[in-house]
Short mmCIF file of C-alpha atoms and ligand atoms in Angstrom, two decimals:
data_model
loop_
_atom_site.label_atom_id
_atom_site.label_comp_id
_atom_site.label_asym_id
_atom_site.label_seq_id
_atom_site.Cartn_x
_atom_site.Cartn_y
_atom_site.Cartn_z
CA UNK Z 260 0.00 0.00 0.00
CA UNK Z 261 1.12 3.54 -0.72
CA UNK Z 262 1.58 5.92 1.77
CA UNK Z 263 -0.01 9.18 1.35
CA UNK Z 264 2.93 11.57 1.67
CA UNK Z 265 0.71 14.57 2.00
CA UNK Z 266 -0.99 13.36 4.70
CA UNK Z 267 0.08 15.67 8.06
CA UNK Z 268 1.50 14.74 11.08
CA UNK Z 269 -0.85 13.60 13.52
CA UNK Z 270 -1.56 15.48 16.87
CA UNK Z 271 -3.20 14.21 20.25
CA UNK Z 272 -4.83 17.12 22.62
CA UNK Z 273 -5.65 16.56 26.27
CA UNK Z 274 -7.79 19.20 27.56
CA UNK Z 275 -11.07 21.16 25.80
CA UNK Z 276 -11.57 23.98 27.54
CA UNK Z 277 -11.93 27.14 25.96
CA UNK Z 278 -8.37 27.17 24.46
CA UNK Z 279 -8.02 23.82 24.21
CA UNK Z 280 -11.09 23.48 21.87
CA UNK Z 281 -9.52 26.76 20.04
CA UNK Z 282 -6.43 25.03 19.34
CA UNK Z 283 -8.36 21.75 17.89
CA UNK Z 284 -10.40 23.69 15.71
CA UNK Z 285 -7.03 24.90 14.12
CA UNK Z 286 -5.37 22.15 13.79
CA UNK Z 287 -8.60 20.30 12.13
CA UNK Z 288 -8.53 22.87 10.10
CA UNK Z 289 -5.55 22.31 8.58
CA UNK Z 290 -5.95 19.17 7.62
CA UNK Z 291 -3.74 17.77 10.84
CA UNK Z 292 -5.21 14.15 12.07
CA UNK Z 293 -6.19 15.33 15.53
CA UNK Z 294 -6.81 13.15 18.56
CA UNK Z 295 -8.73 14.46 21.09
CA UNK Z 296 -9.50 13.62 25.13
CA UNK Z 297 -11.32 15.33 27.83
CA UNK Z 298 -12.37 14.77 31.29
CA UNK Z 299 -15.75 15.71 30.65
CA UNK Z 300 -16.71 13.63 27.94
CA UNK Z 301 -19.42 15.42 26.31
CA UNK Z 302 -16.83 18.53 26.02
CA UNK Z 303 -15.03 16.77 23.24
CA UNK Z 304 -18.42 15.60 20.76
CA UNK Z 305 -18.67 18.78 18.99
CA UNK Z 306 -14.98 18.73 18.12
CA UNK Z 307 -15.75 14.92 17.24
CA UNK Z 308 -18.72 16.05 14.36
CA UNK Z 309 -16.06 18.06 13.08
CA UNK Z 310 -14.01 15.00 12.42
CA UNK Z 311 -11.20 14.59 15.45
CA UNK Z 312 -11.05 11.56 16.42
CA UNK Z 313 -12.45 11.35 19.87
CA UNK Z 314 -10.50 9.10 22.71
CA UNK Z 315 -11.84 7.48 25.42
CA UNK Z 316 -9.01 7.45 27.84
CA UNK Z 317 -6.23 9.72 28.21
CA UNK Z 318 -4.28 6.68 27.75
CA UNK Z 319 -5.75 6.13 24.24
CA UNK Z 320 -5.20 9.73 23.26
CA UNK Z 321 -1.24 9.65 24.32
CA UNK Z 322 -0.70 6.10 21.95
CA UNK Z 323 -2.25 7.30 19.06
CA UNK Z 324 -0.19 10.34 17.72
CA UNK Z 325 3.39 10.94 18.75
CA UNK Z 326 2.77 14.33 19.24
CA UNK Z 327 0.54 14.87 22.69
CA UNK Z 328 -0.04 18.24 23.33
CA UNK Z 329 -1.33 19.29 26.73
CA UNK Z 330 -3.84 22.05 27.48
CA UNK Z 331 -4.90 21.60 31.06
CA UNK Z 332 -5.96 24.03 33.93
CA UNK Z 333 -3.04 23.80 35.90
CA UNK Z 334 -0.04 21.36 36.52
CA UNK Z 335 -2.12 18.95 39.00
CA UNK Z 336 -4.72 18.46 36.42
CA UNK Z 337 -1.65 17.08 33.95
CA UNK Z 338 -0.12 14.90 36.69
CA UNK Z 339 -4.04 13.61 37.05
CA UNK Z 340 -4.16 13.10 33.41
CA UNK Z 341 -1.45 11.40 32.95
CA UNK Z 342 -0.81 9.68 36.16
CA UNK Z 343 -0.12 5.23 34.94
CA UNK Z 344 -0.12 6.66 31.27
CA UNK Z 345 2.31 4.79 28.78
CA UNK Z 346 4.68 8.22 27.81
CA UNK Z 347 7.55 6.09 26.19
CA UNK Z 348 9.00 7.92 23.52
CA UNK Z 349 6.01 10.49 23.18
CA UNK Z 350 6.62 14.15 22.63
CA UNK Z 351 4.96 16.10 25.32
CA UNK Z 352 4.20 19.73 24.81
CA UNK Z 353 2.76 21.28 27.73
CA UNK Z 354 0.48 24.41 27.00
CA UNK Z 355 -1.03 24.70 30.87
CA UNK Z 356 0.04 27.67 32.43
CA UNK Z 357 2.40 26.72 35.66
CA UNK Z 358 5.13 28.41 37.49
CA UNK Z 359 8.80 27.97 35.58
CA UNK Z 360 9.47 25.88 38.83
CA UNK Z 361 6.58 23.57 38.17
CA UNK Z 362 7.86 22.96 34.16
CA UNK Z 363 11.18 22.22 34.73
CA UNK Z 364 9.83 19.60 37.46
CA UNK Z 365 7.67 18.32 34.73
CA UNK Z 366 10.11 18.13 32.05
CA UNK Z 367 12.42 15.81 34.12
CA UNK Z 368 9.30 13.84 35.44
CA UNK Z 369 8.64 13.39 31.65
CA UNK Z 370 12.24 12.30 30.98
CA UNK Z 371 12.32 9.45 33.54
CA UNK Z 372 9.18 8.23 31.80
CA UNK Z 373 10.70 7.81 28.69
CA UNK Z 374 9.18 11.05 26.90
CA UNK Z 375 10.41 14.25 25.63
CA UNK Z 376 9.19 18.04 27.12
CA UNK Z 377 8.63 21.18 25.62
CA UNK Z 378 6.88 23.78 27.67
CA UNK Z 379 4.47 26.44 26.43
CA UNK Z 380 2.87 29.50 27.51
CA UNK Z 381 0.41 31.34 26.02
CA UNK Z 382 0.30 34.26 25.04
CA UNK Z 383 -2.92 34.76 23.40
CA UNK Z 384 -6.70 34.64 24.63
CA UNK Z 385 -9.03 31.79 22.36
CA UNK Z 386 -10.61 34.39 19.92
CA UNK Z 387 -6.82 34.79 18.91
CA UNK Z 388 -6.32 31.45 18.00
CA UNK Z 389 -6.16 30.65 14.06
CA UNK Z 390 -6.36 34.16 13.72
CA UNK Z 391 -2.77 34.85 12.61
CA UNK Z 392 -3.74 38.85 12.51
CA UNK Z 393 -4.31 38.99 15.86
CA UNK Z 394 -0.73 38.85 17.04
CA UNK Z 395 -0.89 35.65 19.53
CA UNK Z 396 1.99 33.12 19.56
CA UNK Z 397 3.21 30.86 22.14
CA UNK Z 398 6.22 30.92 24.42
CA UNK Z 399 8.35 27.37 23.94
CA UNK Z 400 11.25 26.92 25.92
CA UNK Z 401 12.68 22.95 26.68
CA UNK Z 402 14.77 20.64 24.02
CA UNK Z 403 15.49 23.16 21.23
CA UNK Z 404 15.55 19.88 18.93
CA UNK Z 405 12.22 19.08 19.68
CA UNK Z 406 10.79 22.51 18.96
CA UNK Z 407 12.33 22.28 15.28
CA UNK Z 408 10.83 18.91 14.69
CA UNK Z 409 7.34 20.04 15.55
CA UNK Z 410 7.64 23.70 15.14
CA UNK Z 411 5.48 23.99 11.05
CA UNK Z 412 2.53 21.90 13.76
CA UNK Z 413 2.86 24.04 16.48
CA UNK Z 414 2.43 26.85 14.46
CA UNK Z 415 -0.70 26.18 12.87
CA UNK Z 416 -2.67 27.69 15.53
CA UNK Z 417 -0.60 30.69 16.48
CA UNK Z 418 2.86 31.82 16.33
CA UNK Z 419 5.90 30.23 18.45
CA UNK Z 420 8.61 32.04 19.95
CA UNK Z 421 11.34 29.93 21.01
CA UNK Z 422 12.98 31.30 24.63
CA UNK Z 423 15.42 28.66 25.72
CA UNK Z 424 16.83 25.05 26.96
CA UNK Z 425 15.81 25.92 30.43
CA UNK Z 426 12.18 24.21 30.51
CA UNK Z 427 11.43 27.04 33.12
CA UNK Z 428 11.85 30.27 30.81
CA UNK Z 429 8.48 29.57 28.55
CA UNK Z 430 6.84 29.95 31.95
CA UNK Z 431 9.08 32.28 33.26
CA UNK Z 432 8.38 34.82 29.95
CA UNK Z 433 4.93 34.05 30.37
CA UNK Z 434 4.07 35.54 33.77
CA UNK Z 435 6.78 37.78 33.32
CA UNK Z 436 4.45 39.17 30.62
CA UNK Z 437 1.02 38.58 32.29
CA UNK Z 438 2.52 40.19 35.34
CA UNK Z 439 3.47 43.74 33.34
CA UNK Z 440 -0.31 43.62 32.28
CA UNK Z 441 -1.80 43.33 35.35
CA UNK Z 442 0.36 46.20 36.25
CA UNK Z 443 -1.10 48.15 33.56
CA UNK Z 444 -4.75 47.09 34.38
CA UNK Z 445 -4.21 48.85 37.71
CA UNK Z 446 -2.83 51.85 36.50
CA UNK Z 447 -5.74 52.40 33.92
CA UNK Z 448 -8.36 51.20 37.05
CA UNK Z 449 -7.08 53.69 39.14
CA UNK Z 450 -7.09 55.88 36.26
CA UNK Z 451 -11.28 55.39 35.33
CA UNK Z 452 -11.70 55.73 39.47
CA UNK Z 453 -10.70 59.22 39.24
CA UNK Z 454 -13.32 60.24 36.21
CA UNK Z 455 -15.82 57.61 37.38
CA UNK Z 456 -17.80 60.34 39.33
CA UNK Z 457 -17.23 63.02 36.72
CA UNK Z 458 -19.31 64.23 33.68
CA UNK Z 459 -15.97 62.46 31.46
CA UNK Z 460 -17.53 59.85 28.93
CA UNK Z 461 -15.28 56.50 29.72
CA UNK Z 462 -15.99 55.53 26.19
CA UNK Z 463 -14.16 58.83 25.30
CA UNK Z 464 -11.64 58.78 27.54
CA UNK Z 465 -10.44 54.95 26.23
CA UNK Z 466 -8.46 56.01 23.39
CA UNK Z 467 -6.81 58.20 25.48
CA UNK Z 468 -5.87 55.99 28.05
CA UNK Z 469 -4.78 53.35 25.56
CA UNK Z 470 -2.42 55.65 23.22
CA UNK Z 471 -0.60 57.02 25.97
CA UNK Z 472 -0.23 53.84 27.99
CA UNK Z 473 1.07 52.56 24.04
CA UNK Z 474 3.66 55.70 23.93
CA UNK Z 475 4.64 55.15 27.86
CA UNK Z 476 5.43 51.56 27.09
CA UNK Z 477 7.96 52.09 25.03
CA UNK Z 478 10.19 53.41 27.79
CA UNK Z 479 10.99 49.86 28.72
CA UNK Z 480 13.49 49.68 25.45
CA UNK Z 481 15.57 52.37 27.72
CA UNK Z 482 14.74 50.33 30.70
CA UNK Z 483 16.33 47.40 29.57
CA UNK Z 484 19.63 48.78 28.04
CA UNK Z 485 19.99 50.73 31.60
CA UNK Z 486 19.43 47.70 33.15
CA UNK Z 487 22.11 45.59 31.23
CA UNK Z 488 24.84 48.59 31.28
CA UNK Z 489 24.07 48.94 34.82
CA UNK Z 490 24.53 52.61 33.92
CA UNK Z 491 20.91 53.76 35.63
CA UNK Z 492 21.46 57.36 34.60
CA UNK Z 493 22.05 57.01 31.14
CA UNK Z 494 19.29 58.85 28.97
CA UNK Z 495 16.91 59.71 31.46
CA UNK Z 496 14.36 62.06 30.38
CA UNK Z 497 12.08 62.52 33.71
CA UNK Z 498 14.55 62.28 36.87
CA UNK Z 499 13.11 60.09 39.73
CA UNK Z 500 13.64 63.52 41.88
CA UNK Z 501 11.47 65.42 39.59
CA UNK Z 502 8.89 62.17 39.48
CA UNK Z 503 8.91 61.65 43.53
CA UNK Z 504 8.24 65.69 43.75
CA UNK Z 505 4.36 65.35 41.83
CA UNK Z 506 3.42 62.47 43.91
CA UNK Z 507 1.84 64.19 46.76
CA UNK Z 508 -0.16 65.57 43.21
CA UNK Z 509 -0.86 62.03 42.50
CA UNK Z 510 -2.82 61.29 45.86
CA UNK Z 511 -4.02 64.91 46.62
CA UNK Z 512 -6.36 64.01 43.67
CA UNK Z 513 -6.69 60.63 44.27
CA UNK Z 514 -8.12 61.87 47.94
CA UNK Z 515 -9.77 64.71 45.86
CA UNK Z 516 -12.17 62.29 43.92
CA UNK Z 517 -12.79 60.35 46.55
CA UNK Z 518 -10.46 57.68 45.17
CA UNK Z 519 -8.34 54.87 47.32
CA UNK Z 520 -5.00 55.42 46.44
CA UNK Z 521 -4.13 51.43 47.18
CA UNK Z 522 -2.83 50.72 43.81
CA UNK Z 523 -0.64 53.41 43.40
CA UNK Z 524 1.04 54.05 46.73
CA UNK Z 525 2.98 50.86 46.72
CA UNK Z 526 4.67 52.38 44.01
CA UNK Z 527 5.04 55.32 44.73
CA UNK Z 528 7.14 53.96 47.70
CA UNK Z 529 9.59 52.22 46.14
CA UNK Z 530 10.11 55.34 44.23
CA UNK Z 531 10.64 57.44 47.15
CA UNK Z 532 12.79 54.67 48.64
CA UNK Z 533 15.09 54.97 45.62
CA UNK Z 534 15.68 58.63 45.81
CA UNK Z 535 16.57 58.25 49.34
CA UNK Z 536 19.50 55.66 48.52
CA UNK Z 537 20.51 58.40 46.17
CA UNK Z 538 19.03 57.67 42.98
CA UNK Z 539 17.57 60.97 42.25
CA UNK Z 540 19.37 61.47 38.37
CA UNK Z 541 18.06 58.21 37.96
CA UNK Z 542 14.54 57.33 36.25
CA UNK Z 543 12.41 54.81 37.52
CA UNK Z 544 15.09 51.72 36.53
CA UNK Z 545 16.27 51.39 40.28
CA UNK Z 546 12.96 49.93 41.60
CA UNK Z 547 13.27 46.98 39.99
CA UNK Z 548 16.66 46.15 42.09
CA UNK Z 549 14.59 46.99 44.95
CA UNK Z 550 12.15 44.61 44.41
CA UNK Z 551 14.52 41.47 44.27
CA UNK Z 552 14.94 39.87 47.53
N1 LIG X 134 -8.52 30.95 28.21
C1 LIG X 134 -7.63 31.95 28.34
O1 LIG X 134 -7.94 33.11 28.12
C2 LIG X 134 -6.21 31.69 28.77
C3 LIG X 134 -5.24 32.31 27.81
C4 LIG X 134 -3.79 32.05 28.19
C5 LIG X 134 -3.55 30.58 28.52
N2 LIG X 134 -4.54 30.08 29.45
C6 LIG X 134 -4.19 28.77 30.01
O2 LIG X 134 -4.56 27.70 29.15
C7 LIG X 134 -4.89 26.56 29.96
C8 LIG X 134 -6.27 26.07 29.58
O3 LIG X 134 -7.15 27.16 29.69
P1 LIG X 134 -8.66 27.04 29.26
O4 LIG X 134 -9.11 28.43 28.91
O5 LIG X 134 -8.84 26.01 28.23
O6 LIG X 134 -9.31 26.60 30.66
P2 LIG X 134 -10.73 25.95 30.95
O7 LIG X 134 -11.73 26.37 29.93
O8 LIG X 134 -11.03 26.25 32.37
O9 LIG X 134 -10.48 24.37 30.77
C9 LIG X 134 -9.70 23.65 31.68
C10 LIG X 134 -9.41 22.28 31.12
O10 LIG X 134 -8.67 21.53 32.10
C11 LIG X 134 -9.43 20.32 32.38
N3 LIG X 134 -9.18 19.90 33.74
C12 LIG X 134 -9.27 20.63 34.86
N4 LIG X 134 -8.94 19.89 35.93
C13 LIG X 134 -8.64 18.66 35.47
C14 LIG X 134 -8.23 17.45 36.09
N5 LIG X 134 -8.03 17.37 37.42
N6 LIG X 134 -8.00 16.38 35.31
C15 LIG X 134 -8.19 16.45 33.96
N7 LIG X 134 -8.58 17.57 33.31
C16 LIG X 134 -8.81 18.65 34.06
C17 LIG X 134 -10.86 20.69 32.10
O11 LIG X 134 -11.58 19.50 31.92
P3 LIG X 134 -13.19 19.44 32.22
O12 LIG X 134 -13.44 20.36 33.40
O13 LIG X 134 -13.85 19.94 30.97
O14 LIG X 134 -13.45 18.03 32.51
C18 LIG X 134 -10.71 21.51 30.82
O15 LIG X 134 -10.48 20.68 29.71
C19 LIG X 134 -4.82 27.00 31.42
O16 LIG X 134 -3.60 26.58 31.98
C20 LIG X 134 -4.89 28.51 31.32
O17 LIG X 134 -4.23 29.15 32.38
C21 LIG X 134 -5.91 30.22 28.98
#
């Protein structure tokens, strides 16, 4: 019998939640033989009228392709999932969000059962996915050699962005990301607290929230090269003394509009903390040493 050489690789998926049905969609498609296996059962039929192949077991899912990728809600859920499960010479890619410590755990738990590890993190929400437009990829970081033999599969859904041997760093970038936006979701809370009670349309005042949180982003090229030449006065364009000086402005208004200044304050003391230890030519660069421990 001929083999059909255009046929492409298979894939096996554990998990159908939200992104985990995303990423079969993709995958089916594009034409990839998908495998597909979820707790609740009945999560997986829709996927299976759309022509995945739907296992029973976990078990089954794992032996049919040699590609298993995971999409669980955390890393207990994949331990469940996989717990007595035949890995021998499978090629795990792990899309569950977990701490880096957690994935480099798993990746040598998967290596003394016989299978290869490539961690992922997310970066993109499930409307993103097999919408190349959108911008979403995925954060891989594990065997380097197993990311090039799977990366054309792994990208079918949404990009890849390779980040390292260390089976932590996909994780690692991840949060590291996740954390800087829920950063940014308090400043821009705090910021529609202080027009909430005004006559300001928040529908209006969006656009100008979002371009100048855009514009103020791009300080963290500056932050970074300060950071790696250690040189924390370099370039600075707003001193932290002139920046520590408006603060009482900050939370005069803050108390003005009847506004808890809880999200900002924390800041605003490791700022002040840094221009007592003398960083007053300095930008804002210096709080980040001040928050390692
Ligand atoms: N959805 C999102 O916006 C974010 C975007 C960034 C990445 N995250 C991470 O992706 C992982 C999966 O997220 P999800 O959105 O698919 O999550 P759920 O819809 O809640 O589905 C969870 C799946 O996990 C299964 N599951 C939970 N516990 C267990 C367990 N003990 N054993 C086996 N499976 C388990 C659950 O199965 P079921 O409840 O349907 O039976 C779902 O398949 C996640 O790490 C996000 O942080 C998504």
């Amino acid at each position: 019998m001929t083999k059909n050489t255009t046929e492409k690789p298979p894939v096996s998926l554990l998990g159908l939640g939200a992104m985990g049905t995303a990423l079969a969609r993709a995958w089916l498609t594009a034409a990839h033989p998908l495998t597909v296996w979820n707790r609740t059962a009945a999560r997986a039929e829709a996927l299976g009228a759309e022509g995945a192949k739907v296992a029973g077991t976990a078990a089954g899912a794992v032996a049919t392709s040699g590609l298993v990728v995971l999409c669980l809600l955390d890393d207990e859920s994949v331990g469940a999932t996989l717990d007595g499960v035949d890995l021998t010479g499978k090629d795990l890619v792990d899309l569950t969000t977990t701490t880096p410590a957690q994935a480099r755990a798993r990746a040598a738990w998967a290596e003394r059962r016989g299978a290869r590890y490539l961690d992922g993190g997310i970066m993109a929400v499930p409307p993103m996915i097999g919408v190349p437009e959108a911008g979403g990829y995925v954060f891989y970081s594990g065997s380097r050699e197993l990311f090039e033999r799977h990366r054309e599969v792994l990208a079918v859904p949404v990009g890849t962005k390779y980040v390292g041997e260390d089976a932590g760093f996909a994780a690692l970038h991840d949060v590291a990301l996740l954390s800087a936006m829920y950063g940014m979701f308090a400043g821009a809370a705090h910021a529609f607290a202080l027009i909430r009670r005004e006559e300001i349309d928040p529908v209006a005042f969006a656009p100008l929230l979002a371009d100048w949180l855009g514009a103020m982003a791009q300080g963290v090229h500056g932050t970074a090269a300060r950071l790696k030449s250690g040189d924390y006065g370099k370039d600075v364009v707003s001193n932290l003394a002139m920046q520590v000086a408006g603060t009482p402005t900050f939370l005069a208004t803050a108390e003005g509009q009847g506004v808890s200044p809880e999200l900002i304050r924390p800041y605003f003391e490791l700022m002040r903390r840094r221009l007592e230890a003398g960083g007053g030519e300095e930008d804002l660069t210096g709080v980040v040493d001040l928050l390692l421990r």
